[in-house]
Tab-separated table of C-alpha atoms in Angstrom:
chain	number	residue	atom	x	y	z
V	1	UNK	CA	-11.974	84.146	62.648
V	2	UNK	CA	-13.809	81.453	64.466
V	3	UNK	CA	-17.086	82.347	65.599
V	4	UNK	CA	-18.759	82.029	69.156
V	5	UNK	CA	-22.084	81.755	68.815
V	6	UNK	CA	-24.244	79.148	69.277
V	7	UNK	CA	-26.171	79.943	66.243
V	8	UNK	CA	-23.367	79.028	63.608
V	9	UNK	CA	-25.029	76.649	61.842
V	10	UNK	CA	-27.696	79.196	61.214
V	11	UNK	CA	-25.665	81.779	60.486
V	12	UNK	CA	-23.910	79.368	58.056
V	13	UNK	CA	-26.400	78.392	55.946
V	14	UNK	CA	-27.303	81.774	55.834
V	15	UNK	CA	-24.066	83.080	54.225
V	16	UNK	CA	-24.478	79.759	52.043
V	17	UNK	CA	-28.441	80.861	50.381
V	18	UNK	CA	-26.285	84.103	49.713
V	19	UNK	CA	-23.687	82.933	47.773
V	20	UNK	CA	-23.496	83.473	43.844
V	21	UNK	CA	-24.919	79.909	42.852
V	22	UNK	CA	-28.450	78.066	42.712
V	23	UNK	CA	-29.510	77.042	45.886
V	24	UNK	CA	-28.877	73.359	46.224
V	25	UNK	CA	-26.606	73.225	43.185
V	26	UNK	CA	-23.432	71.995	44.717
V	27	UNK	CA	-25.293	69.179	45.944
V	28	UNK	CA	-23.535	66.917	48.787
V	29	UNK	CA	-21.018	69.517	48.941
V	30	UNK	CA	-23.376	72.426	50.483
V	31	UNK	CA	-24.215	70.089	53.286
V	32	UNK	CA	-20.937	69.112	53.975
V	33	UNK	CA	-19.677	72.469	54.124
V	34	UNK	CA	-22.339	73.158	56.615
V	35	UNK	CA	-21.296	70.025	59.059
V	36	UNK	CA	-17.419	71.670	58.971
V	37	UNK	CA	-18.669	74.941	59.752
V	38	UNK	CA	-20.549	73.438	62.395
V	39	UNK	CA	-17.257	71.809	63.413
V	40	UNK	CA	-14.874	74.547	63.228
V	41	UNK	CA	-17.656	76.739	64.871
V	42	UNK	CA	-17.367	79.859	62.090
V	43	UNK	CA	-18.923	80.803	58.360
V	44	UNK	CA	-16.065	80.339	56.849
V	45	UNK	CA	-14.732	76.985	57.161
V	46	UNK	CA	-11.141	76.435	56.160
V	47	UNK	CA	-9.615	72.939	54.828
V	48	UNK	CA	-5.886	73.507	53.835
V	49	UNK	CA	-4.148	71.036	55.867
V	50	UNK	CA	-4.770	66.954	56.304
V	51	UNK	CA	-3.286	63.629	57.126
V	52	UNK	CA	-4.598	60.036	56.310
V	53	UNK	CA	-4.134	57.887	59.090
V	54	UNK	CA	-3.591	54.728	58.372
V	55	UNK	CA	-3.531	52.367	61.255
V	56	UNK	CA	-3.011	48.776	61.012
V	57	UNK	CA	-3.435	45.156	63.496
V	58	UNK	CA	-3.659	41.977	62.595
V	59	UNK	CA	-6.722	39.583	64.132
V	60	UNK	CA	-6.616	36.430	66.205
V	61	UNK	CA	-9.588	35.358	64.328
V	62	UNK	CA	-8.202	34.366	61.150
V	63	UNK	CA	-7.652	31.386	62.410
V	64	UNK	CA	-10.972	30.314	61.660
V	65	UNK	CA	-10.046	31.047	58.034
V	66	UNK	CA	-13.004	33.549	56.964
V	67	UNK	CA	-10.629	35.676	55.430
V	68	UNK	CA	-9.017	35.489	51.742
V	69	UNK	CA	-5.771	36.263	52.783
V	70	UNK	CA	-3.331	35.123	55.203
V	71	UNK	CA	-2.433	37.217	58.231
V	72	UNK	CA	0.757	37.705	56.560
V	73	UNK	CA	-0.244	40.075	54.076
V	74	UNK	CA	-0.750	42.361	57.199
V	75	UNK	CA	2.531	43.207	57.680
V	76	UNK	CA	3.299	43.143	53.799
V	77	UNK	CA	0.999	45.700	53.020
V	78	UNK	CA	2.020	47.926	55.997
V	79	UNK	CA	5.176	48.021	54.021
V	80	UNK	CA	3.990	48.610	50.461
V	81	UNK	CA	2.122	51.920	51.694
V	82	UNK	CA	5.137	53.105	53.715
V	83	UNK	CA	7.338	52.221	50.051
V	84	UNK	CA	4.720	54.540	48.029
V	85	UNK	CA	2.635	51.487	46.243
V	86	UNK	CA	-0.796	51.714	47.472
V	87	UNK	CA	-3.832	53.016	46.383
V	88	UNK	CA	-3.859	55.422	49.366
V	89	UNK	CA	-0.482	56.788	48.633
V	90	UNK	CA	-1.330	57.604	45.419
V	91	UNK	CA	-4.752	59.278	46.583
V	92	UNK	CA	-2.878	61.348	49.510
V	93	UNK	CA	-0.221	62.241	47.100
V	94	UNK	CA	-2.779	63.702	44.071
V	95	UNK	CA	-4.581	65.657	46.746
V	96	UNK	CA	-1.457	66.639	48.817
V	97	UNK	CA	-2.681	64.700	52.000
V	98	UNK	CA	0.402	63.887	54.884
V	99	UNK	CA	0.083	59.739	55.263
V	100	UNK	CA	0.750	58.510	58.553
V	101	UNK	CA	1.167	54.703	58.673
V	102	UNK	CA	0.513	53.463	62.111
V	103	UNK	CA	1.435	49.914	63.311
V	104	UNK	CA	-1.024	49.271	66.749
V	105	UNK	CA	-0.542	45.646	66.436
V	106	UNK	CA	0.923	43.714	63.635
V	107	UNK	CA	1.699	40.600	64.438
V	108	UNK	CA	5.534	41.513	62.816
V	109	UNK	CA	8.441	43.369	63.827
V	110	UNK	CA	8.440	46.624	62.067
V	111	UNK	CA	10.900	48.482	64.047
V	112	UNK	CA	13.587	48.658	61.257
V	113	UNK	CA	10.551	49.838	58.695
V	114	UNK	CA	11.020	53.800	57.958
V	115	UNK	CA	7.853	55.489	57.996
V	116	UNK	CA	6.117	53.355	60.235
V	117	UNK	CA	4.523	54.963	63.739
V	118	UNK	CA	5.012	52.393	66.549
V	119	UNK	CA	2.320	52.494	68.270
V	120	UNK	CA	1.888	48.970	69.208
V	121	UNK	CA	-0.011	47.663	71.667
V	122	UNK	CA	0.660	43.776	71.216
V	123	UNK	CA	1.370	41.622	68.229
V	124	UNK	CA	-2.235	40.258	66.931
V	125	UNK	CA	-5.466	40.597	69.023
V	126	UNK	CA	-6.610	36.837	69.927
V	127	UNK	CA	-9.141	34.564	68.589
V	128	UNK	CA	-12.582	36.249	69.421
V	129	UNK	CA	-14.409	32.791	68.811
V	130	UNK	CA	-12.598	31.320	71.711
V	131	UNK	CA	-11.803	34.344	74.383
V	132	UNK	CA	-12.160	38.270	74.045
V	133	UNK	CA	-9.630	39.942	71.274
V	134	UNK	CA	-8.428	42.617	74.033
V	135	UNK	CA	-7.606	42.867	77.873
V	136	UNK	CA	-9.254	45.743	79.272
V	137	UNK	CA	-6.001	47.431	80.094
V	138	UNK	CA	-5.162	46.301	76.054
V	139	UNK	CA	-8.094	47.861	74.560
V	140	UNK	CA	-7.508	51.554	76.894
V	141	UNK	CA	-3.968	51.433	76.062
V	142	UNK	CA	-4.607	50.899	72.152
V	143	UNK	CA	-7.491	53.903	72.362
V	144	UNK	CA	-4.531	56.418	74.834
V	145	UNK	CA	-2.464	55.561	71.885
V	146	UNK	CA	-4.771	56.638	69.086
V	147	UNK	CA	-5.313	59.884	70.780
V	148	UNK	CA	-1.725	60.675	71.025
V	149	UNK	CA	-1.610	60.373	67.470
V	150	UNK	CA	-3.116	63.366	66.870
V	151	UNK	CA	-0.300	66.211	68.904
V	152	UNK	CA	-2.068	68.840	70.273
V	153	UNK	CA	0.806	71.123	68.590
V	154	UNK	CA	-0.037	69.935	64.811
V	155	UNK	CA	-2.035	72.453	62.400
V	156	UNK	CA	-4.669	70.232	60.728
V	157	UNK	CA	-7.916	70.858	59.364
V	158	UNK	CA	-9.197	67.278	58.366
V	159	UNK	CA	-8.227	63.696	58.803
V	160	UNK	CA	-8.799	60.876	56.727
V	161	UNK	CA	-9.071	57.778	58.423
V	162	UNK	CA	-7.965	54.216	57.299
V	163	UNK	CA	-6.915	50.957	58.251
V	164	UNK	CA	-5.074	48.037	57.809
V	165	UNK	CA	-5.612	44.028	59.088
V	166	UNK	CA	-6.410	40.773	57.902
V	167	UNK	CA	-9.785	39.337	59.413
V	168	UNK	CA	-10.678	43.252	60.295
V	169	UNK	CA	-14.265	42.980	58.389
V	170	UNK	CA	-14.967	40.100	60.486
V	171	UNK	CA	-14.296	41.962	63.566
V	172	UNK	CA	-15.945	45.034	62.401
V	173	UNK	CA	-19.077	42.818	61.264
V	174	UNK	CA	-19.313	41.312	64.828
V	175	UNK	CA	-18.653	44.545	66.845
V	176	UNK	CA	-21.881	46.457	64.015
V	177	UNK	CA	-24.187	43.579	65.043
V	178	UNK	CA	-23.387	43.382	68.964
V	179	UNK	CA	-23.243	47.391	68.888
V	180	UNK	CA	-26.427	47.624	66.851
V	181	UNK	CA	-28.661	44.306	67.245
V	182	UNK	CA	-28.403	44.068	63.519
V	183	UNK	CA	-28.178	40.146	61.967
V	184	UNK	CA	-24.871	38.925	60.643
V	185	UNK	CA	-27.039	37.602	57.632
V	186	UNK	CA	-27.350	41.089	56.826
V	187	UNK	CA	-24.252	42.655	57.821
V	188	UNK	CA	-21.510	40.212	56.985
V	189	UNK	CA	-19.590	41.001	53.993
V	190	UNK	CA	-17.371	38.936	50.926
V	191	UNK	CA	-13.584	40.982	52.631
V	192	UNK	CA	-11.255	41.780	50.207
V	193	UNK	CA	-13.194	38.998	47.974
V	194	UNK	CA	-13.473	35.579	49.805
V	195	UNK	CA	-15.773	32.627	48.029
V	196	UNK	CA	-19.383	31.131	49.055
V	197	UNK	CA	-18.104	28.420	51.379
V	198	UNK	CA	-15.115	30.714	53.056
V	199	UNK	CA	-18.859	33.728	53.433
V	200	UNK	CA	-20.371	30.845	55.059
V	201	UNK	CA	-17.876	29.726	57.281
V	202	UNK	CA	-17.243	33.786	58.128
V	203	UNK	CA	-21.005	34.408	58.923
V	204	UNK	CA	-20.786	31.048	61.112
V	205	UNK	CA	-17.727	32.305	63.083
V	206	UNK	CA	-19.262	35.274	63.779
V	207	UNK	CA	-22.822	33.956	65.205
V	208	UNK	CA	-20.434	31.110	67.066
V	209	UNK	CA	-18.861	34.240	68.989
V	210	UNK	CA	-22.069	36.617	69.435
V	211	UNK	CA	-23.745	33.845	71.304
V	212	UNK	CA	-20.368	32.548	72.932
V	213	UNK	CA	-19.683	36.504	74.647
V	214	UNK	CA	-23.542	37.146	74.445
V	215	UNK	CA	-23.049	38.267	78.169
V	216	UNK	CA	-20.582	40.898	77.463
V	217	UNK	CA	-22.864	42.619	74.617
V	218	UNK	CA	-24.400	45.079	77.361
V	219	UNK	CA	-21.371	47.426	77.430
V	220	UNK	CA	-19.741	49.175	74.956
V	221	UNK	CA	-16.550	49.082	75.766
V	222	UNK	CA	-16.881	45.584	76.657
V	223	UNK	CA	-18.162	45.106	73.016
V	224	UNK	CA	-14.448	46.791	71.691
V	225	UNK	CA	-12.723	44.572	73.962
V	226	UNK	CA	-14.548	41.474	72.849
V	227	UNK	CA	-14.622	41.959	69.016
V	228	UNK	CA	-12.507	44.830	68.367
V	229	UNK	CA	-8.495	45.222	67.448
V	230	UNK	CA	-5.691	47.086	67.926
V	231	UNK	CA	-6.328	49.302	64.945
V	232	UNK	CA	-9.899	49.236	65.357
V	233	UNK	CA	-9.928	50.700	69.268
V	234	UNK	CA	-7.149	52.952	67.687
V	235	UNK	CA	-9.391	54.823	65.546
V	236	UNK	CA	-11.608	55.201	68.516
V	237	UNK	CA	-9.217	56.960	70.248
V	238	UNK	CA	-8.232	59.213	66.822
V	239	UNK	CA	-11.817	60.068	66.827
V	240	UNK	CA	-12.594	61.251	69.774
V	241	UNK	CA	-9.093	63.629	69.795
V	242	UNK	CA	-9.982	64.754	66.488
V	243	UNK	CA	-13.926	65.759	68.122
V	244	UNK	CA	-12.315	67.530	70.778
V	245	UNK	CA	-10.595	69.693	68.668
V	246	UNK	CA	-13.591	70.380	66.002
V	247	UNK	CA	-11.790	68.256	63.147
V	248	UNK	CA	-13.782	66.887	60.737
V	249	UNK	CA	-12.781	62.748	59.908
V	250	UNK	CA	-13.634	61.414	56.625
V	251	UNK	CA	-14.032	57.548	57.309
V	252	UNK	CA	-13.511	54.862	54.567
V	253	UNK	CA	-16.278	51.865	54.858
V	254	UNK	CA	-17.596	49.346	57.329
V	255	UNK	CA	-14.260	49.092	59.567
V	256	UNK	CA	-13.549	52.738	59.867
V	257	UNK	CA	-17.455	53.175	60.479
C-alpha cells in the first residue's frame, strides 16, 4: 500500500533502524532504498518490474573529428543490441530487465530493423560548431517523444537509462560546461578511447562553440537546443515522465547525467 503522508521518508528510515541488521551495514543500499521509498511515497518500496531504455542519435559534430569512431558505427551498434550482442543485452538479460532500443535520430534508415522504436525526430543533429544541433520545434518534439516512451498503461517500477551516438560525449561535455560554468579542461573526456591530438582537437571544438553560441548559454532549453541531440533531449523527456510517476531512473555516466 502506498502511503500518504508527507512524513515517508521519516517513517522509512524508521522501519529501516528496525530491521534485523547493523545499522549502516548494507551500505549504499540503505540509502538507496530510502530515495525509492521516497519515490514511491510508502515503507515498503517494491522493484519487480524494469526496462533499459536505450535511445540512440547520431551528432552533426563529428565532423570536426573529436570522436574515435565514425558516425557509422551509430547505426551499427543500434543493430548489434537489437541482435542480442551488447554488453547491455547481456546485463538486462542476467537481471531480467525489458530492453527498449529507441532510434530518435540516427542518421540511417532503420525501419526494416525488428526491435527498434521509431521515434525519430530527424536523421543526425547538425554541426554545433557552426549553428545550433536542434530547431526549437526539433528539440520539443524529440523531448514529447521521450515522454511517450514511457505509456501511462505500463507496470514498471524502475528504468535504466542509456544511450547510443557517435560524438555524444562531446555534446554532453559542452551542454555540462554551458549548464554548469564548469571548464572543458576539466570536463572533457578521452570517448570511447580517442588519442592526445584527436582530446585536443575535441576540447578545442568544444571552447570554439561555447564562445561561438555564448549568447544562447542563459536558457536552458536554449542550452539543449544548442549542444544537445536527439537522444540526449530524449532522455529529458523519459525523465521527467518517469518523475511524474515516482519511478526511480538509474543513469549510466556523463551523457545520461
Amino acid at each position: 500500500m502506498r502511503a500518504e503522508s508527507p512524513f515517508v521518508e521519516t517513517d522509512a528510515a524508521d522501519r529501516q533502524r528496525k530491521l534485523t541488521k547493523p545499522e549502516g551495514s548494507l551500505g549504499v543500499l540503505e540509502s538507496t532504498a530510502l530515495q525509492i521509498c521516497a519515490l514511491q511515497r510508502t515503507t515498503r518500496p517494491v522493484i519487480e518490474a524494469g526496462t533499459v531504455f536505450l535511445l540512440a542519435g547520431d551528432h552533426g559534430v563529428t565532423a570536426e573529428r573529436g570522436s574515435a569512431y565514425m558516425p557509422e558505427m551509430t547505426a551499427k551498434m543500434v543493430i548489434q543490441f537489437v541482435s542480442g550482442g551488447g554488453a547491455v543485452n547481456a546485463i538486462a538479460r542476467e537481471n531480467g530487465l525489458a530492453l527498449s532500443v529507441v532510434d530518435m535520430g540516427v542518421d540511417h534508415d532503420c525501419s526494416l530493423a525488428t526491435g527498434v522504436v521509431d521515434a525519430k525526430v530527424r536523421r543526425g543533429s547538425r554541426n554545433f560548431s557552426v549553428e545550433p544541433a536542434m530547431t526549437p520545434d526539433e528539440c520539443r518534439a524529440a523531448i514529447d517523444r521521450g515522454r511517450d516512451l514511457l505509456q501511462s498503461g505500463t507496470p514498471i517500477d524502475i528504468i535504466g537509462l542509456g544511450e547510443m551516438g557517435i560524438g555524444n560525449s562531446t555534446s554532453a561535455c559542452a551542454l555540462a560546461c554551458a549548464m554548469l560554468g564548469l571548464s572543458v579542461e576539466d570536463v572533457v573526456g578521452i570517448g570511447t578511447g580517442i588519442g592526445r591530438e584527436t582530446h585536443r582537437r575535441k576540447a578545442m571544438v568544444i571552447e570554439r562553440a561555447l564562445e561561438h553560441h555564448r549568447d544562447r548559454l542563459g536558457d536552458p532549453e536554449a542550452i539543449l537546443c544548442t549542444f544537445g541531440g536527439y537522444e540526449i533531449a530524449g532522455q529529458v523527456g523519459l525523465i521527467l515522465a518517469a518523475s511524474s510517476r515516482g519511478i526511480p531512473v538509474v543513469l549510466d555516466g556523463l551523457i545520461t547525467g
